[in-house]
Amino acid sequence: ELVNAIVSYWQESWTALQVQADIVIQLGPDDPIPPLHMTAILGNLLKNACEALSRIPSPANRRLCLHICPIGDSLILTLDNTFTGALKQDASQHYLSAKRGFTAHGIGLDSIQHSVCCCHGTLEITAANNLFQVSILLPQQTTAAPLTADILPS
């Protein structure tokens, strides 16, 4: 239900932006990872994707592909979206926020990375040829570390 609620919330934005969306979600009735972490990961991924898609002038170039499915004891989540091709990173290779004129970090990717780490998963981000790709591998129902003030990303 949680994944359905998050995806449904952003689907209205995709429709308004005339995004060509390919959504495949294959989950059972149980939460594959703790709900707080799923919300942080999926909510921030979709928010970032919608913001990037809204900057693309032509609806014909707005594409989003979201796949979430279990494989063995793991959950695979991939999100690919087109973007304008404008990205900047700091000296540590962290992405800078387009909303902030590429002068500061946003908190979305940091929140995603933090939740993936708490769930003992892996995160890979690539960007090339106007396509931003995120791949996440998470063990299902981990004993994820709780989010507390002392471990929240700064």
CSV table of N, CA and C in Angstrom, one decimal:
chain,number,residue,atom,x,y,z
A,1,GLU,N,0.8,-1.2,0.0
A,1,GLU,CA,0.0,0.0,0.0
A,1,GLU,C,0.8,1.3,0.0
A,2,LEU,N,2.0,1.2,0.7
A,2,LEU,CA,2.8,2.4,0.8
A,2,LEU,C,3.4,2.8,-0.5
A,3,VAL,N,4.0,1.8,-1.2
A,3,VAL,CA,4.5,2.0,-2.5
A,3,VAL,C,3.5,2.5,-3.5
A,4,ASN,N,2.3,1.9,-3.4
A,4,ASN,CA,1.2,2.4,-4.3
A,4,ASN,C,0.8,3.8,-4.0
A,5,ALA,N,0.8,4.2,-2.7
A,5,ALA,CA,0.4,5.6,-2.4
A,5,ALA,C,1.5,6.6,-2.9
A,6,ILE,N,2.7,6.2,-2.7
A,6,ILE,CA,3.8,7.2,-3.2
A,6,ILE,C,3.8,7.3,-4.7
A,7,VAL,N,3.7,6.2,-5.4
A,7,VAL,CA,3.7,6.3,-6.9
A,7,VAL,C,2.4,7.0,-7.3
A,8,SER,N,1.3,6.7,-6.7
A,8,SER,CA,0.0,7.4,-7.2
A,8,SER,C,0.1,8.9,-7.0
A,9,TYR,N,0.7,9.3,-5.9
A,9,TYR,CA,0.9,10.7,-5.6
A,9,TYR,C,1.6,11.4,-6.7
A,10,TRP,N,2.7,10.8,-7.2
A,10,TRP,CA,3.5,11.5,-8.2
A,10,TRP,C,3.0,11.2,-9.6
A,11,GLN,N,2.1,10.2,-9.8
A,11,GLN,CA,1.6,10.0,-11.1
A,11,GLN,C,0.8,11.1,-11.7
A,12,GLU,N,0.1,11.9,-10.8
A,12,GLU,CA,-0.6,13.1,-11.3
A,12,GLU,C,0.4,14.1,-11.9
A,13,SER,N,1.5,14.3,-11.3
A,13,SER,CA,2.5,15.2,-11.9
A,13,SER,C,3.0,14.7,-13.2
A,14,TRP,N,3.3,13.4,-13.4
A,14,TRP,CA,3.7,12.8,-14.7
A,14,TRP,C,2.7,13.1,-15.7
A,15,THR,N,1.4,12.9,-15.4
A,15,THR,CA,0.4,13.1,-16.4
A,15,THR,C,0.3,14.6,-16.8
A,16,ALA,N,0.4,15.5,-15.8
A,16,ALA,CA,0.4,16.9,-16.2
A,16,ALA,C,1.6,17.3,-17.0
A,17,LEU,N,2.7,16.7,-16.8
A,17,LEU,CA,3.9,16.9,-17.6
A,17,LEU,C,4.0,16.2,-18.9
A,18,GLN,N,3.0,15.3,-19.2
A,18,GLN,CA,2.9,14.5,-20.4
A,18,GLN,C,4.2,13.6,-20.5
A,19,VAL,N,4.5,13.0,-19.3
A,19,VAL,CA,5.7,12.1,-19.3
A,19,VAL,C,5.3,10.7,-19.8
A,20,GLN,N,6.2,10.1,-20.7
A,20,GLN,CA,6.0,8.8,-21.1
A,20,GLN,C,6.6,7.9,-20.0
A,21,ALA,N,5.7,7.2,-19.2
A,21,ALA,CA,6.1,6.5,-18.1
A,21,ALA,C,5.9,5.0,-18.3
A,22,ASP,N,6.9,4.3,-17.8
A,22,ASP,CA,6.9,2.8,-17.8
A,22,ASP,C,7.1,2.4,-16.3
A,23,ILE,N,6.0,1.9,-15.7
A,23,ILE,CA,6.1,1.6,-14.3
A,23,ILE,C,5.8,0.1,-14.2
A,24,VAL,N,6.7,-0.6,-13.5
A,24,VAL,CA,6.5,-2.1,-13.2
A,24,VAL,C,6.9,-2.3,-11.8
A,25,ILE,N,5.8,-2.7,-11.0
A,25,ILE,CA,6.0,-2.9,-9.6
A,25,ILE,C,5.5,-4.3,-9.2
A,26,GLN,N,6.3,-5.1,-8.7
A,26,GLN,CA,5.9,-6.5,-8.4
A,26,GLN,C,6.3,-6.7,-6.9
A,27,LEU,N,5.4,-6.4,-6.0
A,27,LEU,CA,5.6,-6.6,-4.6
A,27,LEU,C,4.5,-7.4,-4.0
A,28,GLY,N,4.8,-8.1,-3.0
A,28,GLY,CA,3.7,-8.9,-2.2
A,28,GLY,C,3.0,-8.0,-1.2
A,29,PRO,N,2.2,-8.6,-0.4
A,29,PRO,CA,1.4,-7.8,0.6
A,29,PRO,C,2.3,-7.2,1.7
A,30,ASP,N,3.5,-7.7,2.0
A,30,ASP,CA,4.3,-7.3,3.1
A,30,ASP,C,5.3,-6.2,2.6
A,31,ASP,N,5.6,-5.3,3.5
A,31,ASP,CA,6.6,-4.3,3.2
A,31,ASP,C,8.0,-5.0,3.1
A,32,PRO,N,8.6,-4.8,1.9
A,32,PRO,CA,9.9,-5.5,1.7
A,32,PRO,C,11.1,-4.8,2.5
A,33,ILE,N,10.9,-3.5,2.8
A,33,ILE,CA,11.9,-2.9,3.7
A,33,ILE,C,11.1,-2.0,4.7
A,34,PRO,N,11.7,-1.5,5.7
A,34,PRO,CA,10.9,-0.7,6.7
A,34,PRO,C,10.2,0.5,6.0
A,35,PRO,N,9.0,0.8,6.3
A,35,PRO,CA,8.2,1.9,5.6
A,35,PRO,C,8.9,3.2,5.6
A,36,LEU,N,9.5,3.6,6.7
A,36,LEU,CA,10.2,4.9,6.8
A,36,LEU,C,11.3,5.0,5.7
A,37,HIS,N,12.1,3.9,5.5
A,37,HIS,CA,13.1,4.0,4.6
A,37,HIS,C,12.6,3.9,3.1
A,38,MET,N,11.5,3.1,2.9
A,38,MET,CA,10.9,3.1,1.6
A,38,MET,C,10.4,4.5,1.2
A,39,THR,N,9.8,5.2,2.2
A,39,THR,CA,9.3,6.5,1.9
A,39,THR,C,10.4,7.5,1.5
A,40,ALA,N,11.5,7.4,2.3
A,40,ALA,CA,12.6,8.3,2.0
A,40,ALA,C,13.2,8.0,0.7
A,41,ILE,N,13.4,6.7,0.3
A,41,ILE,CA,14.0,6.3,-0.9
A,41,ILE,C,13.1,6.7,-2.1
A,42,LEU,N,11.9,6.1,-2.1
A,42,LEU,CA,11.1,6.2,-3.3
A,42,LEU,C,10.5,7.6,-3.4
A,43,GLY,N,10.1,8.2,-2.3
A,43,GLY,CA,9.6,9.6,-2.4
A,43,GLY,C,10.6,10.6,-2.9
A,44,ASN,N,11.8,10.5,-2.4
A,44,ASN,CA,12.9,11.4,-2.9
A,44,ASN,C,13.3,11.2,-4.4
A,45,LEU,N,13.3,9.9,-4.7
A,45,LEU,CA,13.7,9.6,-6.1
A,45,LEU,C,12.6,10.1,-7.1
A,46,LEU,N,11.3,10.0,-6.7
A,46,LEU,CA,10.3,10.4,-7.6
A,46,LEU,C,10.2,12.0,-7.6
A,47,LYS,N,10.4,12.6,-6.5
A,47,LYS,CA,10.4,14.1,-6.4
A,47,LYS,C,11.5,14.6,-7.3
A,48,ASN,N,12.7,14.1,-7.2
A,48,ASN,CA,13.9,14.5,-8.0
A,48,ASN,C,13.6,14.3,-9.5
A,49,ALA,N,13.0,13.1,-9.8
A,49,ALA,CA,12.7,12.8,-11.2
A,49,ALA,C,11.7,13.8,-11.8
A,50,CYS,N,10.6,14.1,-11.0
A,50,CYS,CA,9.6,15.1,-11.5
A,50,CYS,C,10.2,16.5,-11.7
A,51,GLU,N,11.1,16.9,-10.8
A,51,GLU,CA,11.7,18.2,-10.9
A,51,GLU,C,12.6,18.2,-12.2
A,52,ALA,N,13.3,17.2,-12.4
A,52,ALA,CA,14.2,17.1,-13.6
A,52,ALA,C,13.3,17.1,-14.9
A,53,LEU,N,12.3,16.3,-14.9
A,53,LEU,CA,11.4,16.2,-16.0
A,53,LEU,C,10.7,17.5,-16.4
A,54,SER,N,10.4,18.3,-15.3
A,54,SER,CA,9.7,19.6,-15.5
A,54,SER,C,10.6,20.6,-16.2
A,55,ARG,N,11.9,20.4,-16.2
A,55,ARG,CA,12.9,21.3,-16.8
A,55,ARG,C,13.1,21.0,-18.3
A,56,ILE,N,12.6,19.9,-18.8
A,56,ILE,CA,12.7,19.5,-20.2
A,56,ILE,C,11.7,20.3,-21.0
A,57,PRO,N,12.1,21.1,-22.0
A,57,PRO,CA,11.1,21.9,-22.7
A,57,PRO,C,10.1,21.1,-23.5
A,58,SER,N,10.5,20.0,-24.1
A,58,SER,CA,9.5,19.3,-25.0
A,58,SER,C,9.0,18.0,-24.3
A,59,PRO,N,7.6,17.9,-24.2
A,59,PRO,CA,7.1,16.7,-23.6
A,59,PRO,C,7.5,15.4,-24.3
A,60,ALA,N,7.8,15.5,-25.6
A,60,ALA,CA,8.3,14.3,-26.3
A,60,ALA,C,9.6,13.7,-25.7
A,61,ASN,N,10.3,14.5,-25.0
A,61,ASN,CA,11.6,14.1,-24.4
A,61,ASN,C,11.5,13.7,-23.0
A,62,ARG,N,10.3,13.7,-22.4
A,62,ARG,CA,10.2,13.4,-21.0
A,62,ARG,C,9.8,11.9,-20.8
A,63,ARG,N,10.8,11.2,-20.3
A,63,ARG,CA,10.6,9.7,-20.1
A,63,ARG,C,11.0,9.3,-18.6
A,64,LEU,N,10.2,8.4,-18.1
A,64,LEU,CA,10.5,7.9,-16.8
A,64,LEU,C,10.3,6.4,-16.8
A,65,CYS,N,11.2,5.7,-16.2
A,65,CYS,CA,11.0,4.2,-16.1
A,65,CYS,C,11.3,3.8,-14.7
A,66,LEU,N,10.3,3.2,-14.0
A,66,LEU,CA,10.5,2.8,-12.6
A,66,LEU,C,10.1,1.3,-12.5
A,67,HIS,N,11.1,0.5,-12.0
A,67,HIS,CA,10.9,-0.9,-11.8
A,67,HIS,C,11.2,-1.2,-10.4
A,68,ILE,N,10.4,-1.9,-9.7
A,68,ILE,CA,10.6,-2.4,-8.4
A,68,ILE,C,10.2,-3.9,-8.3
A,69,CYS,N,11.1,-4.8,-8.0
A,69,CYS,CA,10.8,-6.2,-8.0
A,69,CYS,C,11.8,-6.9,-7.1
A,70,PRO,N,11.2,-8.0,-6.4
A,70,PRO,CA,12.1,-8.8,-5.6
A,70,PRO,C,12.9,-9.8,-6.5
A,71,ILE,N,14.1,-10.1,-6.2
A,71,ILE,CA,14.9,-11.1,-6.8
A,71,ILE,C,15.6,-11.9,-5.7
A,72,GLY,N,15.2,-13.1,-5.5
A,72,GLY,CA,15.7,-13.8,-4.3
A,72,GLY,C,15.3,-13.1,-3.0
A,73,ASP,N,16.3,-12.9,-2.2
A,73,ASP,CA,16.1,-12.2,-0.9
A,73,ASP,C,16.3,-10.7,-1.0
A,74,SER,N,16.4,-10.2,-2.2
A,74,SER,CA,16.7,-8.8,-2.4
A,74,SER,C,15.6,-8.1,-3.1
A,75,LEU,N,15.5,-6.8,-2.9
A,75,LEU,CA,14.6,-5.9,-3.6
A,75,LEU,C,15.4,-5.1,-4.6
A,76,ILE,N,15.1,-5.1,-5.8
A,76,ILE,CA,15.7,-4.2,-6.9
A,76,ILE,C,14.8,-3.1,-7.2
A,77,LEU,N,15.4,-1.9,-7.1
A,77,LEU,CA,14.6,-0.7,-7.5
A,77,LEU,C,15.5,0.1,-8.5
A,78,THR,N,14.9,0.3,-9.7
A,78,THR,CA,15.6,1.1,-10.7
A,78,THR,C,14.7,2.3,-11.1
A,79,LEU,N,15.3,3.4,-11.2
A,79,LEU,CA,14.5,4.6,-11.7
A,79,LEU,C,15.4,5.3,-12.7
A,80,ASP,N,14.9,5.4,-14.0
A,80,ASP,CA,15.6,6.1,-15.0
A,80,ASP,C,14.7,7.3,-15.5
A,81,ASN,N,15.3,8.4,-15.6
A,81,ASN,CA,14.5,9.6,-16.1
A,81,ASN,C,15.4,10.4,-17.0
A,82,THR,N,14.8,11.0,-18.0
A,82,THR,CA,15.5,11.9,-18.8
A,82,THR,C,15.6,13.2,-18.1
A,83,PHE,N,16.7,14.0,-18.5
A,83,PHE,CA,16.9,15.3,-17.9
A,83,PHE,C,17.6,16.2,-18.9
A,84,THR,N,17.8,17.4,-18.6
A,84,THR,CA,18.3,18.4,-19.6
A,84,THR,C,19.8,18.1,-19.9
A,85,GLY,N,20.5,17.3,-19.1
A,85,GLY,CA,21.9,17.1,-19.3
A,85,GLY,C,22.8,18.0,-18.5
A,86,ALA,N,22.2,18.9,-17.8
A,86,ALA,CA,22.9,19.8,-16.9
A,86,ALA,C,23.0,19.2,-15.5
A,87,LEU,N,24.2,18.8,-15.2
A,87,LEU,CA,24.5,18.3,-13.8
A,87,LEU,C,25.9,18.9,-13.4
A,88,LYS,N,26.0,19.1,-12.1
A,88,LYS,CA,27.3,19.5,-11.6
A,88,LYS,C,27.6,18.8,-10.3
A,89,GLN,N,28.8,18.5,-10.1
A,89,GLN,CA,29.2,17.8,-8.8
A,89,GLN,C,30.3,18.6,-8.2
A,90,ASP,N,30.4,18.4,-6.8
A,90,ASP,CA,31.5,19.1,-6.1
A,90,ASP,C,32.7,18.3,-6.2
A,91,ALA,N,33.8,18.7,-5.5
A,91,ALA,CA,35.0,18.0,-5.5
A,91,ALA,C,34.9,16.6,-5.0
A,92,SER,N,33.9,16.3,-4.1
A,92,SER,CA,33.7,14.9,-3.6
A,92,SER,C,32.8,14.1,-4.4
A,93,GLN,N,32.4,14.6,-5.6
A,93,GLN,CA,31.5,13.9,-6.5
A,93,GLN,C,30.1,13.8,-6.1
A,94,HIS,N,29.7,14.7,-5.2
A,94,HIS,CA,28.3,14.8,-4.7
A,94,HIS,C,27.6,15.7,-5.7
A,95,TYR,N,26.4,15.4,-6.1
A,95,TYR,CA,25.6,16.2,-7.0
A,95,TYR,C,25.1,17.5,-6.3
A,96,LEU,N,25.2,18.6,-7.1
A,96,LEU,CA,24.7,19.9,-6.6
A,96,LEU,C,23.3,20.1,-7.1
A,97,SER,N,22.5,20.8,-6.4
A,97,SER,CA,21.1,20.9,-6.7
A,97,SER,C,20.8,22.0,-7.8
A,98,ALA,N,20.1,21.6,-8.8
A,98,ALA,CA,19.7,22.5,-9.8
A,98,ALA,C,18.8,23.6,-9.3
A,99,LYS,N,18.0,23.2,-8.3
A,99,LYS,CA,17.1,24.2,-7.6
A,99,LYS,C,17.9,25.3,-7.0
A,100,ARG,N,19.1,25.0,-6.6
A,100,ARG,CA,19.9,26.0,-5.9
A,100,ARG,C,21.0,26.6,-6.8
A,101,GLY,N,20.7,26.5,-8.1
A,101,GLY,CA,21.7,27.1,-9.1
A,101,GLY,C,23.0,26.4,-9.1
A,102,PHE,N,23.0,25.1,-8.7
A,102,PHE,CA,24.2,24.3,-8.7
A,102,PHE,C,25.3,24.9,-7.7
A,103,THR,N,24.9,25.6,-6.7
A,103,THR,CA,25.8,26.1,-5.7
A,103,THR,C,25.8,25.4,-4.4
A,104,ALA,N,24.8,24.5,-4.2
A,104,ALA,CA,24.7,23.8,-2.9
A,104,ALA,C,24.1,22.4,-3.1
A,105,HIS,N,24.2,21.6,-2.1
A,105,HIS,CA,23.6,20.2,-2.2
A,105,HIS,C,22.2,20.3,-1.8
A,106,GLY,N,21.4,19.4,-2.4
A,106,GLY,CA,20.1,19.2,-1.9
A,106,GLY,C,20.1,18.1,-0.9
A,107,ILE,N,19.0,17.8,-0.3
A,107,ILE,CA,19.0,16.8,0.8
A,107,ILE,C,18.4,15.5,0.3
A,108,GLY,N,17.7,15.5,-0.9
A,108,GLY,CA,17.1,14.3,-1.4
A,108,GLY,C,18.0,13.1,-1.6
A,109,LEU,N,19.1,13.3,-2.4
A,109,LEU,CA,20.0,12.2,-2.6
A,109,LEU,C,20.7,11.7,-1.3
A,110,ASP,N,21.0,12.7,-0.5
A,110,ASP,CA,21.6,12.3,0.8
A,110,ASP,C,20.6,11.5,1.6
A,111,SER,N,19.3,11.8,1.6
A,111,SER,CA,18.3,11.0,2.4
A,111,SER,C,18.2,9.6,1.8
A,112,ILE,N,18.2,9.5,0.4
A,112,ILE,CA,18.2,8.2,-0.2
A,112,ILE,C,19.4,7.4,0.2
A,113,GLN,N,20.6,8.0,0.1
A,113,GLN,CA,21.8,7.3,0.4
A,113,GLN,C,21.8,6.8,1.9
A,114,HIS,N,21.3,7.7,2.7
A,114,HIS,CA,21.3,7.3,4.2
A,114,HIS,C,20.3,6.1,4.4
A,115,SER,N,19.1,6.1,3.8
A,115,SER,CA,18.2,5.0,4.0
A,115,SER,C,18.7,3.7,3.4
A,116,VAL,N,19.4,3.8,2.2
A,116,VAL,CA,20.0,2.6,1.6
A,116,VAL,C,21.0,2.1,2.5
A,117,CYS,N,21.8,2.9,3.1
A,117,CYS,CA,22.9,2.5,4.0
A,117,CYS,C,22.3,1.8,5.3
A,118,CYS,N,21.2,2.4,5.8
A,118,CYS,CA,20.6,1.9,7.0
A,118,CYS,C,20.0,0.5,6.7
A,119,CYS,N,19.6,0.3,5.5
A,119,CYS,CA,19.0,-1.0,5.1
A,119,CYS,C,20.1,-2.0,4.6
A,120,HIS,N,21.3,-1.6,4.7
A,120,HIS,CA,22.5,-2.5,4.2
A,120,HIS,C,22.4,-2.8,2.7
A,121,GLY,N,22.0,-1.8,2.0
A,121,GLY,CA,21.9,-1.9,0.5
A,121,GLY,C,23.0,-1.2,-0.2
A,122,THR,N,22.9,-1.2,-1.5
A,122,THR,CA,23.8,-0.5,-2.4
A,122,THR,C,23.0,0.4,-3.3
A,123,LEU,N,23.7,1.5,-3.6
A,123,LEU,CA,23.1,2.6,-4.5
A,123,LEU,C,24.1,2.9,-5.6
A,124,GLU,N,23.7,2.9,-6.8
A,124,GLU,CA,24.5,3.3,-7.9
A,124,GLU,C,23.8,4.4,-8.7
A,125,ILE,N,24.5,5.5,-9.0
A,125,ILE,CA,23.9,6.5,-9.8
A,125,ILE,C,24.8,6.8,-11.0
A,126,THR,N,24.2,6.9,-12.2
A,126,THR,CA,24.9,7.2,-13.4
A,126,THR,C,24.1,8.3,-14.2
A,127,ALA,N,24.8,9.1,-14.9
A,127,ALA,CA,24.1,10.1,-15.7
A,127,ALA,C,24.9,10.3,-17.0
A,128,ALA,N,24.3,10.0,-18.1
A,128,ALA,CA,24.9,10.2,-19.4
A,128,ALA,C,23.9,10.3,-20.5
A,129,ASN,N,24.2,11.1,-21.5
A,129,ASN,CA,23.3,11.2,-22.6
A,129,ASN,C,21.9,11.6,-22.2
A,130,ASN,N,21.7,12.6,-21.3
A,130,ASN,CA,20.5,13.1,-20.9
A,130,ASN,C,19.6,12.0,-20.2
A,131,LEU,N,20.2,11.0,-19.6
A,131,LEU,CA,19.5,10.0,-18.9
A,131,LEU,C,20.1,9.8,-17.5
A,132,PHE,N,19.3,10.0,-16.4
A,132,PHE,CA,19.7,9.9,-15.1
A,132,PHE,C,19.2,8.5,-14.6
A,133,GLN,N,20.2,7.7,-14.1
A,133,GLN,CA,19.8,6.3,-13.8
A,133,GLN,C,20.2,6.0,-12.3
A,134,VAL,N,19.3,5.5,-11.6
A,134,VAL,CA,19.5,5.1,-10.2
A,134,VAL,C,19.2,3.6,-10.1
A,135,SER,N,20.1,2.9,-9.5
A,135,SER,CA,19.9,1.4,-9.2
A,135,SER,C,20.1,1.2,-7.8
A,136,ILE,N,19.2,0.5,-7.1
A,136,ILE,CA,19.3,0.3,-5.7
A,136,ILE,C,19.0,-1.2,-5.5
A,137,LEU,N,19.9,-1.8,-4.7
A,137,LEU,CA,19.7,-3.2,-4.3
A,137,LEU,C,19.6,-3.3,-2.8
A,138,LEU,N,18.5,-3.8,-2.2
A,138,LEU,CA,18.2,-3.9,-0.8
A,138,LEU,C,17.9,-5.3,-0.4
A,139,PRO,N,18.5,-5.7,0.7
A,139,PRO,CA,18.0,-7.0,1.3
A,139,PRO,C,16.6,-6.8,1.8
A,140,GLN,N,15.7,-7.7,1.6
A,140,GLN,CA,14.4,-7.5,2.1
A,140,GLN,C,14.3,-7.7,3.6
A,141,GLN,N,13.4,-6.8,4.2
A,141,GLN,CA,13.2,-6.8,5.7
A,141,GLN,C,14.4,-7.0,6.5
A,142,THR,N,15.3,-6.0,6.3
A,142,THR,CA,16.5,-5.9,7.1
A,142,THR,C,16.2,-5.5,8.5
A,143,THR,N,17.2,-5.6,9.3
A,143,THR,CA,17.1,-4.9,10.6
A,143,THR,C,17.8,-3.6,10.4
A,144,ALA,N,17.1,-2.7,9.7
A,144,ALA,CA,17.6,-1.4,9.4
A,144,ALA,C,17.8,-0.6,10.6
A,145,ALA,N,18.8,0.2,10.6
A,145,ALA,CA,19.1,1.2,11.7
A,145,ALA,C,17.9,2.2,11.7
A,146,PRO,N,17.4,2.5,12.9
A,146,PRO,CA,16.4,3.6,12.9
A,146,PRO,C,17.0,4.9,12.6
A,147,LEU,N,16.1,5.8,12.1
A,147,LEU,CA,16.5,7.2,11.8
A,147,LEU,C,16.5,7.9,13.2
A,148,THR,N,17.7,8.4,13.6
A,148,THR,CA,17.7,9.2,14.8
A,148,THR,C,18.5,10.5,14.5
A,149,ALA,N,18.4,11.5,15.3
A,149,ALA,CA,19.1,12.7,15.0
A,149,ALA,C,20.6,12.6,14.9
A,150,ASP,N,21.2,11.6,15.6
A,150,ASP,CA,22.6,11.5,15.6
A,150,ASP,C,23.1,10.8,14.3
A,151,ILE,N,22.2,10.1,13.5
A,151,ILE,CA,22.7,9.5,12.3
A,151,ILE,C,22.1,10.1,11.0
A,152,LEU,N,21.3,11.1,11.2
A,152,LEU,CA,20.7,11.8,10.0
A,152,LEU,C,21.8,12.5,9.2
A,153,PRO,N,21.7,12.5,7.9
A,153,PRO,CA,22.7,13.2,7.1
A,153,PRO,C,22.7,14.6,7.4
A,154,SER,N,23.9,15.2,7.4
A,154,SER,CA,24.0,16.7,7.6
A,154,SER,C,23.9,17.5,6.4
